[in-house]
XYZ file of N, CA and C in Angstrom:
405
model
N 0.811 -1.382 -0.107
C -0.184 0.013 0.247
C 0.990 1.430 0.087
N 0.471 2.007 -0.775
C 1.432 3.426 -0.989
C 0.639 4.819 -0.133
N -0.485 4.274 0.781
C -0.892 5.520 1.549
C -1.240 5.333 2.831
N -0.664 5.923 3.956
C -0.529 5.343 5.032
C -1.380 7.007 5.904
N -2.616 6.314 6.572
C -3.356 7.064 6.564
C -3.463 7.425 8.189
N -3.704 8.650 8.607
C -3.263 9.154 9.892
C -4.336 9.938 10.789
N -4.257 10.379 12.075
C -5.376 11.079 12.283
C -4.577 12.088 13.522
N -3.783 13.439 12.804
C -3.101 13.736 13.557
C -3.885 14.465 15.052
N -3.113 14.719 16.145
C -3.424 15.230 17.185
C -4.050 16.407 16.963
N -5.117 17.263 17.222
C -5.805 18.619 17.342
C -6.627 18.933 16.042
N -6.825 17.436 15.417
C -7.760 17.552 14.525
C -8.983 16.782 15.160
N -10.310 16.959 13.997
C -11.602 16.500 14.627
C -11.041 14.720 14.682
N -11.251 14.064 15.713
C -11.490 12.175 15.752
C -12.523 11.878 15.614
N -12.555 10.823 14.447
C -13.736 10.410 14.162
C -13.281 8.869 13.271
N -13.955 8.058 13.353
C -13.792 6.527 12.439
C -14.085 6.407 11.265
N -15.303 7.403 10.827
C -15.055 6.888 9.222
C -14.089 7.257 8.346
N -13.708 8.151 8.328
C -12.346 8.488 7.357
C -11.230 9.091 8.004
N -10.252 8.940 7.492
C -8.745 9.727 8.307
C -8.362 11.078 7.852
N -8.359 11.851 8.165
C -8.171 13.472 8.071
C -6.633 13.659 7.049
N -5.469 12.790 7.133
C -4.390 13.090 6.656
C -4.164 11.620 5.917
N -3.531 11.716 4.803
C -3.152 10.679 3.927
C -1.622 11.133 3.581
N -0.749 10.516 3.739
C 0.646 10.599 3.312
C 1.040 9.466 2.190
N 1.261 9.638 1.143
C 1.263 8.913 -0.239
C 2.671 8.895 -0.640
N 3.697 8.064 -1.099
C 4.735 7.652 -1.561
C 4.230 6.608 -2.644
N 5.007 7.069 -3.809
C 4.898 6.190 -5.091
C 5.687 6.865 -6.085
N 5.080 6.239 -7.102
C 6.056 7.106 -8.388
C 4.915 7.522 -9.723
N 3.581 6.897 -9.370
C 2.398 7.395 -10.456
C 1.101 8.015 -9.564
N 0.695 9.179 -10.139
C -0.476 9.702 -9.515
C -1.233 9.831 -10.467
N -2.472 9.665 -10.145
C -3.643 8.687 -10.747
C -4.909 9.744 -10.280
N -5.458 10.438 -11.308
C -6.571 11.507 -10.831
C -7.643 10.828 -11.690
N -8.583 9.852 -11.088
C -9.641 9.386 -11.801
C -10.935 10.584 -11.787
N -11.291 10.678 -13.066
C -12.571 11.194 -13.396
C -13.972 11.256 -12.089
N -14.947 11.771 -12.172
C -15.986 11.964 -10.808
C -16.875 10.049 -12.057
N -17.202 9.329 -10.669
C -17.518 7.978 -11.089
C -18.886 8.299 -10.222
N -19.898 7.638 -11.213
C -21.358 7.680 -10.390
C -22.202 6.114 -10.675
N -23.180 5.912 -9.933
C -23.369 4.392 -9.819
C -24.119 4.217 -11.327
N -23.411 3.811 -12.352
C -24.225 3.480 -13.739
C -23.411 2.008 -14.085
N -24.174 1.322 -14.730
C -23.348 0.399 -15.546
C -22.722 0.785 -16.777
N -21.799 -0.216 -17.181
C -20.999 0.250 -18.473
C -21.739 0.926 -19.639
N -22.958 0.795 -19.639
C -23.684 1.007 -20.731
C -24.419 2.297 -20.437
N -24.252 2.868 -19.004
C -24.610 4.002 -18.509
C -26.182 4.040 -17.648
N -26.450 3.030 -17.643
C -27.957 3.171 -17.006
C -27.917 2.880 -15.543
N -28.326 3.291 -14.570
C -28.397 3.832 -13.392
C -28.638 2.523 -12.774
N -27.414 2.267 -11.392
C -27.485 1.065 -11.163
C -29.098 0.830 -9.675
N -29.298 2.133 -9.565
C -30.279 2.290 -8.510
C -30.715 3.840 -8.407
N -32.122 3.472 -7.540
C -32.549 4.923 -7.099
C -32.119 5.647 -5.871
N -31.588 4.979 -5.196
C -31.358 5.319 -3.653
C -29.449 5.862 -3.663
N -29.690 6.634 -2.420
C -28.263 7.388 -2.298
C -27.300 6.564 -1.749
N -27.675 5.382 -0.938
C -26.686 4.306 -0.442
C -26.454 3.199 -1.643
N -27.471 2.983 -2.175
C -26.824 1.816 -3.547
C -26.017 2.726 -4.472
N -26.139 4.506 -5.142
C -25.653 4.745 -5.974
C -24.116 5.267 -5.138
N -23.981 5.486 -4.404
C -22.669 5.218 -3.468
C -21.821 4.280 -3.731
N -22.107 2.943 -3.165
C -21.454 1.680 -3.473
C -21.646 1.526 -4.908
N -22.486 1.853 -5.486
C -21.886 1.803 -7.071
C -21.005 2.624 -7.878
N -21.002 3.584 -7.117
C -20.029 4.494 -7.806
C -18.499 4.092 -7.386
N -18.520 3.910 -5.928
C -17.167 3.147 -5.291
C -17.272 2.289 -6.107
N -17.368 1.263 -6.264
C -17.458 -0.180 -7.445
C -16.651 0.408 -8.432
N -17.160 1.475 -9.025
C -16.612 2.263 -10.447
C -15.412 2.843 -10.254
N -15.281 3.241 -9.253
C -13.887 4.106 -8.602
C -12.687 2.843 -8.582
N -13.147 1.598 -7.870
C -12.184 0.751 -8.088
C -11.785 0.112 -8.906
N -13.001 0.012 -9.761
C -12.468 -0.398 -11.574
C -11.713 0.101 -11.998
N -12.169 1.635 -11.917
C -10.885 2.556 -12.340
C -9.524 2.712 -12.135
N -9.441 2.463 -10.736
C -7.986 2.294 -10.237
C -7.548 0.964 -10.611
N -7.965 -0.056 -10.364
C -7.357 -1.268 -10.617
C -7.099 -1.243 -11.990
N -8.005 -0.839 -12.966
C -7.471 -0.368 -14.317
C -6.627 0.455 -14.752
N -6.200 1.141 -13.592
C -4.727 1.755 -14.394
C -3.921 1.403 -13.689
N -3.880 0.107 -12.707
C -2.745 -0.634 -12.158
C -2.513 -0.645 -10.909
N -3.373 0.052 -9.903
C -3.820 0.314 -8.779
C -4.553 -0.538 -7.910
N -4.442 -0.127 -6.677
C -5.665 -0.932 -5.920
C -6.625 -0.017 -4.933
N -7.374 -0.132 -4.591
C -8.080 0.265 -3.777
C -7.378 1.543 -2.672
N -6.311 0.314 -2.143
C -5.109 0.825 -1.138
C -4.441 2.306 -1.715
N -4.151 2.269 -2.493
C -3.482 3.473 -3.096
C -4.424 4.558 -3.570
N -5.976 4.905 -2.930
C -6.376 5.828 -3.154
C -5.709 6.542 -1.642
N -5.611 8.030 -1.986
C -5.386 9.217 -0.843
C -6.368 9.861 -0.815
N -6.981 9.917 -2.020
C -8.398 10.979 -1.033
C -9.671 11.136 -2.567
N -10.931 11.300 -1.570
C -12.208 10.878 -2.410
C -12.722 12.318 -2.003
N -13.635 12.440 -3.089
C -14.305 13.730 -3.436
C -15.811 13.487 -3.470
N -16.766 13.451 -2.948
C -18.069 13.036 -3.140
C -18.749 14.419 -3.214
N -19.707 14.101 -4.538
C -20.664 15.498 -4.906
C -21.993 14.799 -5.038
N -23.284 15.354 -3.612
C -24.398 14.858 -3.643
C -25.154 16.164 -3.840
N -26.135 15.647 -4.547
C -27.198 16.389 -4.887
C -28.406 16.701 -3.991
N -28.584 17.861 -3.093
C -29.410 18.231 -2.358
C -28.705 18.144 -1.052
N -27.462 17.893 -0.394
C -26.945 17.541 0.376
C -27.369 17.782 1.499
N -28.198 17.436 2.678
C -28.169 17.682 4.269
C -27.620 17.168 4.926
N -27.453 17.464 6.132
C -26.847 16.496 6.848
C -27.460 15.144 7.507
N -28.690 14.973 7.228
C -29.649 13.901 7.523
C -29.333 12.827 6.407
N -28.770 13.295 5.444
C -28.495 12.311 4.302
C -27.005 11.294 4.769
N -26.381 11.532 5.841
C -25.184 11.267 6.209
C -25.047 9.878 6.658
N -26.451 9.159 7.296
C -26.379 7.505 7.494
C -26.126 7.040 5.699
N -26.857 7.367 5.186
C -27.219 6.763 3.812
C -25.428 6.687 3.051
N -25.185 7.969 2.886
C -23.475 7.482 2.568
C -22.845 7.121 2.883
N -22.767 6.636 4.368
C -21.841 5.836 5.331
C -22.269 4.791 4.887
N -23.351 4.528 4.740
C -24.165 2.430 4.876
C -23.536 2.269 3.106
N -23.687 3.180 2.254
C -22.857 2.872 0.889
C -21.607 2.581 0.860
N -20.678 3.728 1.361
C -19.275 3.525 1.727
C -19.098 2.200 2.690
N -19.559 1.847 3.449
C -19.633 0.699 4.340
C -19.795 -0.508 3.217
N -20.832 -0.605 2.493
C -20.827 -1.892 1.022
C -19.764 -1.503 0.633
N -18.979 -0.752 0.462
C -17.873 -0.772 -0.627
C -16.748 -1.570 -0.391
N -16.625 -0.929 1.354
C -15.404 -1.492 2.023
C -15.669 -2.982 2.157
N -16.573 -3.803 2.219
C -17.011 -4.848 2.328
C -16.564 -5.734 1.359
N -17.578 -4.752 0.038
C -17.301 -5.932 -1.757
C -16.177 -5.544 -2.185
N -15.374 -4.290 -1.736
C -14.372 -3.625 -3.236
C -13.093 -3.813 -2.303
N -13.083 -3.863 -0.889
C -11.871 -3.690 0.129
C -11.495 -2.630 0.381
N -12.098 -1.529 0.418
C -11.656 0.123 1.016
C -11.099 -0.045 2.141
N -10.336 0.716 2.651
C -9.727 0.651 3.518
C -10.884 1.388 4.808
N -10.562 0.593 6.135
C -11.443 1.365 7.152
C -10.527 1.569 8.123
N -10.456 2.902 8.624
C -10.824 4.057 7.813
C -10.858 4.163 6.680
N -11.893 5.150 5.792
C -11.455 5.822 4.319
C -10.599 6.788 4.025
N -9.289 7.060 3.359
C -8.749 7.824 3.091
C -9.708 9.107 3.564
N -9.193 10.472 3.000
C -9.791 11.753 3.303
C -10.624 11.662 2.531
N -11.985 12.496 3.134
C -13.098 12.760 2.268
C -13.584 14.059 2.289
N -14.147 14.362 1.443
C -14.575 16.039 1.245
C -16.413 15.604 0.550
N -16.991 16.153 1.257
C -18.655 16.069 0.423
C -18.934 17.094 0.045
N -19.299 17.267 -0.771
C -19.578 18.699 -1.460
C -21.546 18.439 -2.109
N -22.232 19.721 -1.474
C -23.334 19.585 -1.944
C -23.618 20.445 -3.216
N -24.083 19.573 -4.213
C -24.550 19.999 -5.249
C -26.192 20.222 -6.088
N -26.136 21.386 -7.029
C -27.585 21.350 -7.481
C -28.111 20.186 -8.057
N -26.985 19.501 -9.151
C -27.592 18.486 -9.999
C -26.264 17.923 -10.970
N -26.554 16.800 -11.015
C -25.371 16.103 -12.004
C -25.841 16.129 -13.547
N -24.725 15.371 -14.178
C -25.466 15.634 -15.405
C -26.587 14.789 -15.975
N -26.826 13.729 -15.389
C -28.518 13.181 -15.555
C -29.120 13.431 -14.142
N -30.863 13.447 -14.535
C -31.284 13.689 -13.079
C -31.481 12.544 -12.135
N -31.134 11.492 -12.951
C -31.713 9.924 -11.659
C -30.489 9.954 -10.845
N -29.223 10.653 -11.015
C -27.719 10.312 -10.537
C -27.916 11.403 -9.055
N -27.639 10.621 -8.278
C -27.953 11.349 -7.053
C -26.220 11.846 -6.204
N -24.816 11.133 -6.710
C -23.664 10.959 -6.338
C -22.728 10.668 -7.263
N -21.557 11.757 -7.347
C -20.528 11.444 -7.969
C -19.432 11.597 -7.237
N -18.433 10.659 -7.409
C -17.203 10.569 -6.325
C -15.915 10.718 -7.240
N -14.688 11.610 -6.880
C -13.478 11.348 -7.860
C -12.865 10.925 -6.751
N -11.552 10.599 -7.592
C -10.631 9.947 -6.351
C -9.161 10.391 -7.085
N -8.153 10.230 -5.923
C -6.991 10.473 -6.510
C -6.421 9.450 -5.714
N -5.406 8.652 -6.181
C -4.330 7.609 -5.579
C -3.154 8.017 -6.335
N -2.117 7.263 -5.688
C -0.681 7.127 -5.721
C -0.403 5.625 -5.552
N 0.430 5.806 -6.824
C 0.523 3.883 -6.679
C 2.182 3.984 -7.025
N 2.843 2.624 -6.595
C 3.860 2.222 -6.573
C 4.677 2.502 -7.961
């Protein structure tokens, strides 16, 4: 693994994600935002939890396709349509499913959640970008 996750003293101490990732490697991967769709572009589900899981599965596919693995991911950015704090449980449930099925780290790497008005297709609720550092 090329990414070491930490919780420095003085930062918010929580368990869902690490606020700092220190990455060492020779290749830097910037993955375009991934959504919960099939390769044909069909949404996999209508709910946030399922779309988070599917989008993270697509993130894992993209990183693996570039020769890395999910342990190489140093940062995730979630763009969530109409974000409100009461959506957090569904977001974390979707990430937990991806941790189980795709091997994402626990805690996850640093995450930023940004509320947006809309994505490119009205049925989509979340888009996830990833940055990875690979050996």
